[in-house]
Tab-separated table of C-alpha atoms in Angstrom:
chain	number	residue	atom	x	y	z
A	1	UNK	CA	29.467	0.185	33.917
A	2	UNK	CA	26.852	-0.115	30.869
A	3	UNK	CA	28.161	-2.211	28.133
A	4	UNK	CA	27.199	-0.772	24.524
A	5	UNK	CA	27.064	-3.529	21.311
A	6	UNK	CA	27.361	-1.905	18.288
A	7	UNK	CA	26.431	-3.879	15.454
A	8	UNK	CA	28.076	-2.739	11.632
A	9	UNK	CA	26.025	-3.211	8.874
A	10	UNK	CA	24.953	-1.573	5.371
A	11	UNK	CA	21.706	-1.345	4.007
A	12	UNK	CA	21.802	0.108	0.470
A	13	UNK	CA	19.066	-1.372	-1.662
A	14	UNK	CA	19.734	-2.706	-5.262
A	15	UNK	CA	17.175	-0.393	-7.058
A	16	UNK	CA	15.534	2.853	-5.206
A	17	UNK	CA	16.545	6.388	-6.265
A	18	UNK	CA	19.538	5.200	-9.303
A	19	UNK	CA	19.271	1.934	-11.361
A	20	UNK	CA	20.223	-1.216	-10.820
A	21	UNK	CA	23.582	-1.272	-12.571
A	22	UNK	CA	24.124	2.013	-10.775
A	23	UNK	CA	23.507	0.516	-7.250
A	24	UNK	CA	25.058	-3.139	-7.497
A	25	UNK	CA	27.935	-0.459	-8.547
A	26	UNK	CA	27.695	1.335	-5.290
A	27	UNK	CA	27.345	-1.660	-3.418
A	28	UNK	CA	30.426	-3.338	-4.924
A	29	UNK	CA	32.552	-0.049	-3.764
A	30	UNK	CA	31.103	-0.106	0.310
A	31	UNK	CA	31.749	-4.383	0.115
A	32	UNK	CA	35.547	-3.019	-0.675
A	33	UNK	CA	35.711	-0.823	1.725
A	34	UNK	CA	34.307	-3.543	4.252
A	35	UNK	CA	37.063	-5.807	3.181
A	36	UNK	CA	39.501	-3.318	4.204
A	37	UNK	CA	38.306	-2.521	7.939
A	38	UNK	CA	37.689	-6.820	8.396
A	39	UNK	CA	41.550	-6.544	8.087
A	40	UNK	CA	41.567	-4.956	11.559
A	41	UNK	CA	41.144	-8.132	13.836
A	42	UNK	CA	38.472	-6.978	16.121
A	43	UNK	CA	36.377	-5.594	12.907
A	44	UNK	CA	33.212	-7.447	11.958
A	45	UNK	CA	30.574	-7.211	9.908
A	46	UNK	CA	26.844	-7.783	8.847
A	47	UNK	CA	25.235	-8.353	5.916
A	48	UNK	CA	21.696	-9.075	4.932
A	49	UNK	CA	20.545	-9.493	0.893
A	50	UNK	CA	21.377	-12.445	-0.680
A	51	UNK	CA	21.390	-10.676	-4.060
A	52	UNK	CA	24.094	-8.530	-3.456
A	53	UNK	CA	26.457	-11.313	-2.884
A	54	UNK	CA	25.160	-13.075	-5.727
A	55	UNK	CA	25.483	-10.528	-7.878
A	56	UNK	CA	29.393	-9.809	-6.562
A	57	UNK	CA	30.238	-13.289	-7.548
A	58	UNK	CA	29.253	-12.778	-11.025
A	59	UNK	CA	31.027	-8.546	-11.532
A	60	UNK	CA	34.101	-9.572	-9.026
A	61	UNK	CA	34.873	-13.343	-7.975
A	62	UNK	CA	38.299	-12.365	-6.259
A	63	UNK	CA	35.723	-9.848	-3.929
A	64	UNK	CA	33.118	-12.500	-3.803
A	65	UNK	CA	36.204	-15.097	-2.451
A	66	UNK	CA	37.353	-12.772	0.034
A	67	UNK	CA	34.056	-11.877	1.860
A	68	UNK	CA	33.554	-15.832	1.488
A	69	UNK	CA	36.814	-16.437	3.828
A	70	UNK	CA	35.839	-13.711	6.061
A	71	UNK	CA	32.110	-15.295	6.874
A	72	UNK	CA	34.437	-18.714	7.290
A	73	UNK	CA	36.448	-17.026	9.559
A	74	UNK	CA	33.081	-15.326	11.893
A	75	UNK	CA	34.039	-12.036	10.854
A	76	UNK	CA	31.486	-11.497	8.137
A	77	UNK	CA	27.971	-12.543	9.484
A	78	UNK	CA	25.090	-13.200	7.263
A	79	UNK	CA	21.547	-11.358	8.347
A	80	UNK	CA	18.445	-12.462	7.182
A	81	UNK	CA	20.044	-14.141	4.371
A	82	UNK	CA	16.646	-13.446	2.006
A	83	UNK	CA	17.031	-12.914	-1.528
A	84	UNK	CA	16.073	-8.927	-1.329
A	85	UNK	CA	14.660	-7.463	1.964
A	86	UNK	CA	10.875	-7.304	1.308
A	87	UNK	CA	8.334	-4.602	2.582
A	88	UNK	CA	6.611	-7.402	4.504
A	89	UNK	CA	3.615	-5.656	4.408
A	90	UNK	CA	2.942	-5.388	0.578
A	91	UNK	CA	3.647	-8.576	-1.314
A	92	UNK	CA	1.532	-12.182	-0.893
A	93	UNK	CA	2.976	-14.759	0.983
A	94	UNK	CA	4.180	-17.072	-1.443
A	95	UNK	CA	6.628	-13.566	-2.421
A	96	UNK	CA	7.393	-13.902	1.280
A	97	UNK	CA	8.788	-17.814	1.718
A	98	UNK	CA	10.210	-16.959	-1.761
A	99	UNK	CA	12.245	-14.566	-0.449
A	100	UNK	CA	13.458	-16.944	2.241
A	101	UNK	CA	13.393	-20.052	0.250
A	102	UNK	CA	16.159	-18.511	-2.474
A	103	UNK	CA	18.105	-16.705	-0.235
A	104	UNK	CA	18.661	-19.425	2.707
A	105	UNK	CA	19.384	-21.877	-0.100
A	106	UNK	CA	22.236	-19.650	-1.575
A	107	UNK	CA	23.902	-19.310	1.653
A	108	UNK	CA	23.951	-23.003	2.705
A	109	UNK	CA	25.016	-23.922	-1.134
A	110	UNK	CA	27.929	-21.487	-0.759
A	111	UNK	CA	28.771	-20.822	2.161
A	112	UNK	CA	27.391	-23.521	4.215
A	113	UNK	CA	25.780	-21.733	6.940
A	114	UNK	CA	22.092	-21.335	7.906
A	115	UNK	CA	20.826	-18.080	9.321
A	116	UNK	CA	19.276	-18.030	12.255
A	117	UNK	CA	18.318	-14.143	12.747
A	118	UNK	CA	15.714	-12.249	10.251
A	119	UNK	CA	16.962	-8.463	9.653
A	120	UNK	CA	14.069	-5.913	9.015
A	121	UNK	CA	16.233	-2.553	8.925
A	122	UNK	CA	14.424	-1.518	6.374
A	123	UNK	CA	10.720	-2.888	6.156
A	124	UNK	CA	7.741	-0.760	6.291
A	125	UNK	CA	5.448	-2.816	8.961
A	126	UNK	CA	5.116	-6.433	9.741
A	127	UNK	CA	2.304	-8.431	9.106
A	128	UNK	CA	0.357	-10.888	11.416
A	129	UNK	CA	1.512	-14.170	9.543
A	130	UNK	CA	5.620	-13.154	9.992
A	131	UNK	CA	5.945	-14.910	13.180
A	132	UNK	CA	4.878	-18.375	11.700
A	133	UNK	CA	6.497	-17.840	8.373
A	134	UNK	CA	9.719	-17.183	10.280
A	135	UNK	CA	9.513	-19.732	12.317
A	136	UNK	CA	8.998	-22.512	9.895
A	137	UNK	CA	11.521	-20.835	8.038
A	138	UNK	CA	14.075	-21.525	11.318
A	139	UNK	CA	14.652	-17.953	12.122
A	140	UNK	CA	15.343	-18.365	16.334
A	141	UNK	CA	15.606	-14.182	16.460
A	142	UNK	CA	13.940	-11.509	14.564
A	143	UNK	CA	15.555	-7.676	14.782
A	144	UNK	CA	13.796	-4.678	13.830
A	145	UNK	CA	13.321	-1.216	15.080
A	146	UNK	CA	11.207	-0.429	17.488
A	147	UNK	CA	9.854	3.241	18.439
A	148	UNK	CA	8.212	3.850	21.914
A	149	UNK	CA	6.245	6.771	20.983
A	150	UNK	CA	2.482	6.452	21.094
A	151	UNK	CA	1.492	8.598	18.155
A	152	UNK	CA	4.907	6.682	15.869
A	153	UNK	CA	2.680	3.694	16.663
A	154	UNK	CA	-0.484	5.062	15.672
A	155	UNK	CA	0.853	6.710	13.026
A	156	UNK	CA	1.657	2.816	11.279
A	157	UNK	CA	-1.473	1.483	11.812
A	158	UNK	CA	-2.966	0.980	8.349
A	159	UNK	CA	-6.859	2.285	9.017
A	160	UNK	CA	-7.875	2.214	5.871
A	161	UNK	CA	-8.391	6.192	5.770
A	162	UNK	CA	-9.812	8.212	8.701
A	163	UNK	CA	-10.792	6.149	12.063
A	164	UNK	CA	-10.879	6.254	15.641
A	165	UNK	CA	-7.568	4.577	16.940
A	166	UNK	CA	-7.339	3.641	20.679
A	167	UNK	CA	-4.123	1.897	21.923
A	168	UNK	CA	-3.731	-0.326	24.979
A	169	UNK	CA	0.022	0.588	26.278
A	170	UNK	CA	-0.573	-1.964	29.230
A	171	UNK	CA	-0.006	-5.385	29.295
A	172	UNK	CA	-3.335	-6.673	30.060
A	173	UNK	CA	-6.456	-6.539	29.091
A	174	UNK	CA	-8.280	-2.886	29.637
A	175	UNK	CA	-12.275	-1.631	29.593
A	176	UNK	CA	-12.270	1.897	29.760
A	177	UNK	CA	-14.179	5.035	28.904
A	178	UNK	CA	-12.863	6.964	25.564
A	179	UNK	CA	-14.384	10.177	24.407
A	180	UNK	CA	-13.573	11.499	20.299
A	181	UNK	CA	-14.503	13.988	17.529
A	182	UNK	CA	-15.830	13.153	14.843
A	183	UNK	CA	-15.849	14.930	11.174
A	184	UNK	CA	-19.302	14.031	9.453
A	185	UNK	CA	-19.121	13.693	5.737
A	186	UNK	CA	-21.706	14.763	3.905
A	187	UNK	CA	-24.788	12.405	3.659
A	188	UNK	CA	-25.304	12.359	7.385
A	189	UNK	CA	-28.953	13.528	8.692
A	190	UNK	CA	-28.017	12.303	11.982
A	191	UNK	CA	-25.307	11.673	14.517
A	192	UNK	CA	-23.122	9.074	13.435
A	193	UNK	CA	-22.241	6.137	15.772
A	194	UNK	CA	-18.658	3.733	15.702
A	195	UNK	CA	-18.210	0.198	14.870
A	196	UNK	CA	-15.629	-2.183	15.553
A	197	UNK	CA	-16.886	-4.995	13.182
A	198	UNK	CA	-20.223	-4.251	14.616
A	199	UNK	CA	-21.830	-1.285	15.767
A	200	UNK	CA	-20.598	0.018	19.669
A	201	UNK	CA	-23.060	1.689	22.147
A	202	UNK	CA	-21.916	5.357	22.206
A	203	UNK	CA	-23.513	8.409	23.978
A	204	UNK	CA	-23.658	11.787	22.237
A	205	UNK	CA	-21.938	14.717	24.525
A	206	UNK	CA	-21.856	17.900	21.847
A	207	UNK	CA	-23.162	18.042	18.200
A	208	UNK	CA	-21.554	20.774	15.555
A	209	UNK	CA	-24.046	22.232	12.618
A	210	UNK	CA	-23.105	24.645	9.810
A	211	UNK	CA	-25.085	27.598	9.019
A	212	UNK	CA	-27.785	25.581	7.065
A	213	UNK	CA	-28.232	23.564	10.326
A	214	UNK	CA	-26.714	20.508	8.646
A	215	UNK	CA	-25.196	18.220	11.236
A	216	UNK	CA	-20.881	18.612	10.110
A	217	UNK	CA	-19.048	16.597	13.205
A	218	UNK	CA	-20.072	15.413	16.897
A	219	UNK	CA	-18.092	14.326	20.228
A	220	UNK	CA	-19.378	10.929	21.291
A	221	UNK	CA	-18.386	8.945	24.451
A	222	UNK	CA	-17.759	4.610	24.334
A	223	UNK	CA	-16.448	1.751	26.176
A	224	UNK	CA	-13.522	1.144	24.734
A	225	UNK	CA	-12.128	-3.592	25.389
A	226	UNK	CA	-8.566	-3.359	24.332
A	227	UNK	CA	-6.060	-5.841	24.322
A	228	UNK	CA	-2.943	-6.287	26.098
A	229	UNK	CA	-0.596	-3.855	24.117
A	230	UNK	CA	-2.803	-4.034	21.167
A	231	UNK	CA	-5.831	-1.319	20.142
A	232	UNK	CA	-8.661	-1.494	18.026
A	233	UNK	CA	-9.867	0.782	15.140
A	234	UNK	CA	-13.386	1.991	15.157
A	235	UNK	CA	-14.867	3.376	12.045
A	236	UNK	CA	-17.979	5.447	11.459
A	237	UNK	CA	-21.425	3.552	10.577
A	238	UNK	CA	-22.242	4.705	7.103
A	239	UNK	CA	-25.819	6.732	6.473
A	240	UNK	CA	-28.912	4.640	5.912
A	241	UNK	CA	-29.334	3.769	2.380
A	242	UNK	CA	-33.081	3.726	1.071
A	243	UNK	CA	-32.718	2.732	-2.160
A	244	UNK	CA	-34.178	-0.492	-3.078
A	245	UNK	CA	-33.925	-3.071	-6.586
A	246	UNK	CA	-35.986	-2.153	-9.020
A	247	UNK	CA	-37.092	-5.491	-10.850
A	248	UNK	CA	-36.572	-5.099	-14.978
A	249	UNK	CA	-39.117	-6.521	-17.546
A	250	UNK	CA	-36.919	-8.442	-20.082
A	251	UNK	CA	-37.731	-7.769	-23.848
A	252	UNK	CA	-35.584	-10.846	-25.089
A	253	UNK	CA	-33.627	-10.772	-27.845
A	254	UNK	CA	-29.438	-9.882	-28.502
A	255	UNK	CA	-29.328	-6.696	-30.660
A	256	UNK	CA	-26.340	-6.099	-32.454
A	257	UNK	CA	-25.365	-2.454	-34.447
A	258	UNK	CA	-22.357	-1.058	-35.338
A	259	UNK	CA	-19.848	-1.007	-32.083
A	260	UNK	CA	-22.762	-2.010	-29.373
A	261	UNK	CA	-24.340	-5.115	-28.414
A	262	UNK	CA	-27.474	-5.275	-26.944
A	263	UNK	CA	-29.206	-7.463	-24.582
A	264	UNK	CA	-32.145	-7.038	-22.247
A	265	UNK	CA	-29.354	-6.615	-19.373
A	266	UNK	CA	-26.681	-4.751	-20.845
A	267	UNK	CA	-26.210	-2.805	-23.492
A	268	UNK	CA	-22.186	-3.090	-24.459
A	269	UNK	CA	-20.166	-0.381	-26.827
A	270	UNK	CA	-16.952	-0.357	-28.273
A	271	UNK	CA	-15.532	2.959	-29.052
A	272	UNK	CA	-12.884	1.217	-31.944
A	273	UNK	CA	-10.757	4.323	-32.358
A	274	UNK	CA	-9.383	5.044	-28.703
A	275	UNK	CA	-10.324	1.260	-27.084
A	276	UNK	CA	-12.806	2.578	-25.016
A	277	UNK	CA	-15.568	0.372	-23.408
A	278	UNK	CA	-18.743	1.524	-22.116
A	279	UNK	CA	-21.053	-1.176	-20.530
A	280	UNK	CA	-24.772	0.121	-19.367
A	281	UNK	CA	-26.693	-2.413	-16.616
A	282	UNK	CA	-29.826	-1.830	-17.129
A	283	UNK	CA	-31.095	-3.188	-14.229
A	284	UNK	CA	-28.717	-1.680	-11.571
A	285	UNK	CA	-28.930	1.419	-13.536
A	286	UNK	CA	-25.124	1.906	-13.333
A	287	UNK	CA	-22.989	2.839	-15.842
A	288	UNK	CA	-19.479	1.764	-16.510
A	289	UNK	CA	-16.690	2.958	-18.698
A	290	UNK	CA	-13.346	1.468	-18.973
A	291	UNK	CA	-10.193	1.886	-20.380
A	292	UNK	CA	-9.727	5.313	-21.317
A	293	UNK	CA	-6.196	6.888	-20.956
A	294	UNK	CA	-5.289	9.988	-19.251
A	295	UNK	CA	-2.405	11.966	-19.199
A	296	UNK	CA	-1.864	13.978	-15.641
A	297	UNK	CA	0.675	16.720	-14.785
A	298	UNK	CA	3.453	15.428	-12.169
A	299	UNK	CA	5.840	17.298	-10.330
A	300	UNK	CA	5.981	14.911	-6.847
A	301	UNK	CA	8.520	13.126	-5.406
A	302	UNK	CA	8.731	9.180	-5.413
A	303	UNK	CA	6.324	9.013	-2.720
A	304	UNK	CA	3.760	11.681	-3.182
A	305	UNK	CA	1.939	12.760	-6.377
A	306	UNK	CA	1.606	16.605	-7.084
A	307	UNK	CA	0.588	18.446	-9.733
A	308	UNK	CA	0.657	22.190	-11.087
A	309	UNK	CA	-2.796	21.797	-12.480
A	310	UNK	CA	-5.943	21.356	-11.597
A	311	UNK	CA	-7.262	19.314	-14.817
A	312	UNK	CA	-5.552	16.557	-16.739
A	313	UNK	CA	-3.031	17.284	-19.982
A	314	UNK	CA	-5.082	15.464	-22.371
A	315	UNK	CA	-7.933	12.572	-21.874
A	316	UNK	CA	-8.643	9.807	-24.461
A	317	UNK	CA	-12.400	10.728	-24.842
A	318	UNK	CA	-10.987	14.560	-25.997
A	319	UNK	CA	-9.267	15.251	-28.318
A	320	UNK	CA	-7.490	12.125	-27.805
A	321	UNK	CA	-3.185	11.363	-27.368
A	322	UNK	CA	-1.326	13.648	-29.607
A	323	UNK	CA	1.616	12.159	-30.866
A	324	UNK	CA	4.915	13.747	-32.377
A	325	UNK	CA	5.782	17.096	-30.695
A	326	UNK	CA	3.749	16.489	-27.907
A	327	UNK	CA	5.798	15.242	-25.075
A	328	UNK	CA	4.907	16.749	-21.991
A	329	UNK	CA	8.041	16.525	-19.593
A	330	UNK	CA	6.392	14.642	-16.808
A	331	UNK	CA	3.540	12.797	-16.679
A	332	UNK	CA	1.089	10.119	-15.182
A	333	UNK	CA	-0.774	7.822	-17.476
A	334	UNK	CA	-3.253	6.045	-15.439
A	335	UNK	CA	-6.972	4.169	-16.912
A	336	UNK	CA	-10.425	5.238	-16.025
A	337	UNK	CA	-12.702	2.184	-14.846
A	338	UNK	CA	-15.409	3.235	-12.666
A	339	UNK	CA	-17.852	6.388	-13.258
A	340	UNK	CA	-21.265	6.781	-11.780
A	341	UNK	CA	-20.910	5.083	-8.519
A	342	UNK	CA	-19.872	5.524	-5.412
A	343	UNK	CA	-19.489	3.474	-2.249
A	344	UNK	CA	-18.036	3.447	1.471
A	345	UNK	CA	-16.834	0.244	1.488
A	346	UNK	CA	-14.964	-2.358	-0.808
A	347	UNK	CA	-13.704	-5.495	-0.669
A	348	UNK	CA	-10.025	-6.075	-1.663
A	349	UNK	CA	-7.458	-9.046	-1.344
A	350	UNK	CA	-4.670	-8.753	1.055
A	351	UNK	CA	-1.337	-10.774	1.551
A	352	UNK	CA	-3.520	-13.441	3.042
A	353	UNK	CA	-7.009	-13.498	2.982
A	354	UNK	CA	-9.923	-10.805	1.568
A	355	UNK	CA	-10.802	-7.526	3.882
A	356	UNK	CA	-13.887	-4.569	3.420
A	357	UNK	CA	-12.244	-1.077	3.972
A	358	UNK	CA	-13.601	2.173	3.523
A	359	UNK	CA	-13.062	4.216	0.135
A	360	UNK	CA	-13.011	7.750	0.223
A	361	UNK	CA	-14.490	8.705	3.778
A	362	UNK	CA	-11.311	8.139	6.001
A	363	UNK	CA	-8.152	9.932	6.036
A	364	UNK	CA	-5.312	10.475	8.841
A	365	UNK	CA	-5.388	14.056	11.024
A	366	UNK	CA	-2.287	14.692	8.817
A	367	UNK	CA	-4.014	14.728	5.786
A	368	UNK	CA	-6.032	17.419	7.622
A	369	UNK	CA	-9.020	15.441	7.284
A	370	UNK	CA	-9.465	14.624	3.748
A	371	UNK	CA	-9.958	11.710	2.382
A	372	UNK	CA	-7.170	10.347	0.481
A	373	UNK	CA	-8.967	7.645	-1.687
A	374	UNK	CA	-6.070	5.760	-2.225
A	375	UNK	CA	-6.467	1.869	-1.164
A	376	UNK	CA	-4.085	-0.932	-1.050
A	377	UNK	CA	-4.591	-3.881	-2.752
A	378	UNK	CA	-2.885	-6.975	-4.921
A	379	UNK	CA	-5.055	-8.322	-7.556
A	380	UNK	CA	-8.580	-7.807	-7.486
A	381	UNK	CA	-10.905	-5.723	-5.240
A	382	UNK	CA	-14.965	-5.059	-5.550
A	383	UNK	CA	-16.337	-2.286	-5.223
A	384	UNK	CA	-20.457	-2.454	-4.535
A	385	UNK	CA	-23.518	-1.382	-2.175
A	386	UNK	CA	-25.717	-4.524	-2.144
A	387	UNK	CA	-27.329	-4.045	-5.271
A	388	UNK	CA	-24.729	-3.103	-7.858
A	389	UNK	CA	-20.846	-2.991	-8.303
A	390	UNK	CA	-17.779	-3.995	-9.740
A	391	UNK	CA	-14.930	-6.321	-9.269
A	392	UNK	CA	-11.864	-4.444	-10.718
A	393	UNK	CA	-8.769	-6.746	-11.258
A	394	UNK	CA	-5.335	-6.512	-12.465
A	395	UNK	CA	-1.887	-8.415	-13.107
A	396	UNK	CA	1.315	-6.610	-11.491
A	397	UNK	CA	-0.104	-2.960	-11.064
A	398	UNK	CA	-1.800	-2.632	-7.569
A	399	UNK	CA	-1.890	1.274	-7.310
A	400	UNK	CA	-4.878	2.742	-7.942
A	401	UNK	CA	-6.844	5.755	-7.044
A	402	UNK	CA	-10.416	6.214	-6.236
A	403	UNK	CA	-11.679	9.795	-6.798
A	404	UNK	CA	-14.902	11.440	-7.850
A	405	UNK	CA	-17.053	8.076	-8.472
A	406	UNK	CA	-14.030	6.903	-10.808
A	407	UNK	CA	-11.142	4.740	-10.727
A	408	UNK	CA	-7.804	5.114	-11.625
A	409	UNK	CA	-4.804	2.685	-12.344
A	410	UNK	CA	-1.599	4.266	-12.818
A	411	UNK	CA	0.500	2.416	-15.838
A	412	UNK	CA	3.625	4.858	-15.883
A	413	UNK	CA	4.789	7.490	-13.685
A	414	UNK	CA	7.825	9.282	-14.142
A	415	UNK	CA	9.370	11.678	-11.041
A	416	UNK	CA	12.426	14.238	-10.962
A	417	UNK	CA	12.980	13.625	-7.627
A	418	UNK	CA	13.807	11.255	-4.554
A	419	UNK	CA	12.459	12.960	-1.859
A	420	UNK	CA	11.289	16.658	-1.551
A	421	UNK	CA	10.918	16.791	2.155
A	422	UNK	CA	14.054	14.542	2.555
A	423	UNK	CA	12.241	12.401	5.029
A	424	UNK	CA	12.227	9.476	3.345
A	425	UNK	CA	15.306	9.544	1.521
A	426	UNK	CA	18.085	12.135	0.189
A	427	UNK	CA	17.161	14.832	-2.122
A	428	UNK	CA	18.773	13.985	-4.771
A	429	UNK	CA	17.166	14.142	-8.724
C-alpha cells in the first residue's frame, strides 16, 4: 500500500494583481480560516513569508497570538521563513541573504524556532549560487517543483534569445553527434558555424537560399560534451566585421555656442525645452541621443506588452507631451538612449558577476523565430563592437528594450489586465 503526504499550505503573495492593503486583506481572511481547520487535531499547516505574519501582528494581535500557539504546539510549521519569497533568479545577492537574514531573525525573535527547509512554490528558476547561500544560511532541505519533461526544462533555460540547446538526461558524462537548423539573420555571406564560448567544429549537411541566392538558414552537424544531467547552449558566430578605426586629427580647442559644447572629440547639445541630449563622437562616428520620452499604446497583460498601433502616441522630439485633455487611457512611457548602432553582443551585470549575451539575433521557437530584443539586466550593461559603444546604467528600473538600433527604458506602465491567456494567473482586471 502507497502512502500519500499531503502537505497544506497557501501561497498568496502580498502585492501581484490587487494592492497591498487589498492582499494583506485577503491574506488575513485565509489565516482565519486556517485557524479554524488547526482546531481539528490531526489538521496542520504551512506557512512560508515572514511578512505576512508580521504584518498580522500589527492589523490583528489576537490572530497573530493564536497562529503563535499553534506553531508552539507543531501544528503550524514555518517554511522558508524569508521575509517575501524572492524570484531567485532576478534580484543580487545581497537582496537574497536579505531576504533570509530578516525573515529567520523574526521567527527566532518571536517564535523561537529556526527553519530548517527553504520553500520555492513560487520562484521562477534558481540560480547557481542558491545552494551555498542556503547552506550558510542553515537550510538542511530545499523544496521546489520539479517537472520531468524535456522541452519544460528547455523551455527555462535563459539563452539569451535564440540558441541551440542540447540536454544531457543521463547521469554521466556524454559525447555525441547532434544535428540542427539554423535561421540566418541577415548579414550572413556564408554558412554560419556554433560556439560554446569558443567556436565548435561543425560540418555543413544542407544550405537554404532565397530567391536572390542569399544564404537564409543551414542544417549543420557537431560533437556535442555534455554534462551529467546538465546541457550546454551554443550560439551562432556573428558575421565578420571589416570595419576598422579611423584615427582623427585633433583641431584643439573647447567651443562653446548656445546649447552645444564642442571639443575635438565630441560635440555635446542640450535641447533645453524637452531635456534632450545629443552627444556626437567624432571619432567612432556614432551618434547618441538620450533622454527623450515616448508615449506607446498598451493594451497587454502584466506579462506581455501589446499594442493597437504600429507607431508611438506622441514622442518628445514631435510635437512634444501635450498636457490637459490629453490623457490617453493606457500607456507606456519609456526613454530613448541609443540610436545609430547596433551590436550582437553586450555585456550586462547579473546577480553575481558580469556576462556577454546576444541582443537582438536570438529568440525561442515560440516566438516563431524573432528576435525579442528584450535583455535582463540590474544596473548597468554595455553595449559595443570593439571600437565604439555605450555603457547604459540605471538605479531601480532594469527593463529595457532594445529595438531598431535604439534603447528603451520603461518608467511607467499601466495594464487592464492580469493575465489574458490565464496561464500565468486569473483573468481578472
Amino acid at each position: 500500500m502507497k502512502k500519500i503526504y499531503l502537505v497544506p499550505h497557501t501561497h498568496y503573495d502580498v502585492a501581484w494583481a490587487f494592492s497591498k492593503e487589498d492582499s494583506l486583506e485577503i491574506n488575513e481572511e485565509i489565516l482565519k480560516e486556517v485557524m479554524k481547520l488547526m482546531l481539528v487535531p490531526e489538521f496542520k499547516f504551512c506557512l512560508e513569508q515572514t511578512f505576512l505574519l508580521q504584518e498580522i501582528e500589527r492589523r490583528n494581535p489576537e490572530l497573530w497570538q493564536g497562529l503563535k500557539k499553534m506553531i508552539e504546539e507543531g501544528k503550524l510549521e514555518i517554511v522558508d521563513g524569508q521575509y517575501l519569497m524572492p524570484d531567485t533568479m532576478l534580484p543580487t545577492g545581497e537582496v537574497l541573504v536579505r531576504e533570509i537574514l530578516f525573515g529567520k531573525r523574526y521567527c527566532q525573535e518571536k517564535f523561537g524556532v529556526e527553519v530548517p527547509v527553504a520553500w520555492a512554490a513560487d520562484s521562477f528558476g534558481m540560480n547557481a549560487q542558491l545552494p551555498q547561500i542556503y547552506r550558510k544560511a542553515g537550510y538542511k532541505w530545499l523544496a521546489f517543483s520539479l517537472n520531468q519533461s524535456l522541452s519544460y526544462i528547455a523551455g527555462k533555460v535563459n539563452t539569451g534569445g535564440e540558441a541551440l540547446l542540447a540536454f544531457n538526461p543521463l547521469p554521466w558524462r556524454m559525447r555525441n553527434w547532434g544535428e540542427a537548423e539554423l535561421k540566418l539573420p541577415p548579414g550572413y555571406e556564408s554558412v554560419a558555424g556554433i560556439k560554446e564560448r569558443k567556436e565548435v567544429e561543425s560540418e555543413v549537411i544542407e544550405i537554404g537560399k532565397s530567391e536572390e541566392d542569399k544564404i537564409e538558414g543551414a542544417k549543420i552537424g557537431f560533437t556535442c560534451d555534455l554534462p551529467p544531467l546538465g546541457y550546454k547552449v551554443y550560439k551562432l558566430t556573428p558575421p565578420p566585421c571589416h570595419c576598422e578605426p579611423k584615427a582623427w586629427q585633433a583641431e584643439g580647442g573647447i567651443k562653446v555656442e548656445g546649447e552645444s559644447i564642442e571639443t575635438p572629440f565630441y560635440k555635446v547639445i542640450a535641447h533645453k525645452e524637452t531635456g534632450i541630449i545629443e552627444v556626437f563622437d567624432k571619432e567612432a562616428k556614432l551618434l547618441v541621443k538620450g533622454n527623450e520620452i515616448f508615449i506607446d499604446d498598451e493594451i497587454g497583460d502584466l506579462y506581455h506588452h501589446r499594442a493597437r498601433f504600429a507607431d508611438l502616441i506622441k514622442s518628445e522630439s514631435g510635437e512634444g507631451l501635450e498636457y490637459g485633455s490629453f490623457k490617453p487611457r493606457s500607456f507606456r512611457i519609456e526613454k530613448g538612449v541609443l540610436q545609430a548602432m547596433k551590436r550582437e553582443v553586450y555585456f550586462r551585470e547579473t546577480q553575481f558577476g558580469v556576462v556577454p549575451e546576444p541582443t537582438e539575433y536570438f529568440a525561442g521557437r515560440e516566438k516563431g523565430f524573432q528576435p525579442s530584443g528584450i535583455p535582463n539586466f540590474l544596473s548597468w550593461f554595455d553595449l559595443s563592437d570593439g571600437i565604439r559603444g555605450i555603457t547604459f546604467m540605471n538605479k531601480g528600473l532594469p527593463a529595457i528594450l532594445i529595438k531598431e538600433g535604439s534603447i528603451y527604458i520603461r518608467l511607467l506602465r499601466s495594464v487592464s489586465g492580469l493575465s489574458a491567456d490565464g496561464t500565468a494567473g486569473p483573468l481578472v482586471p
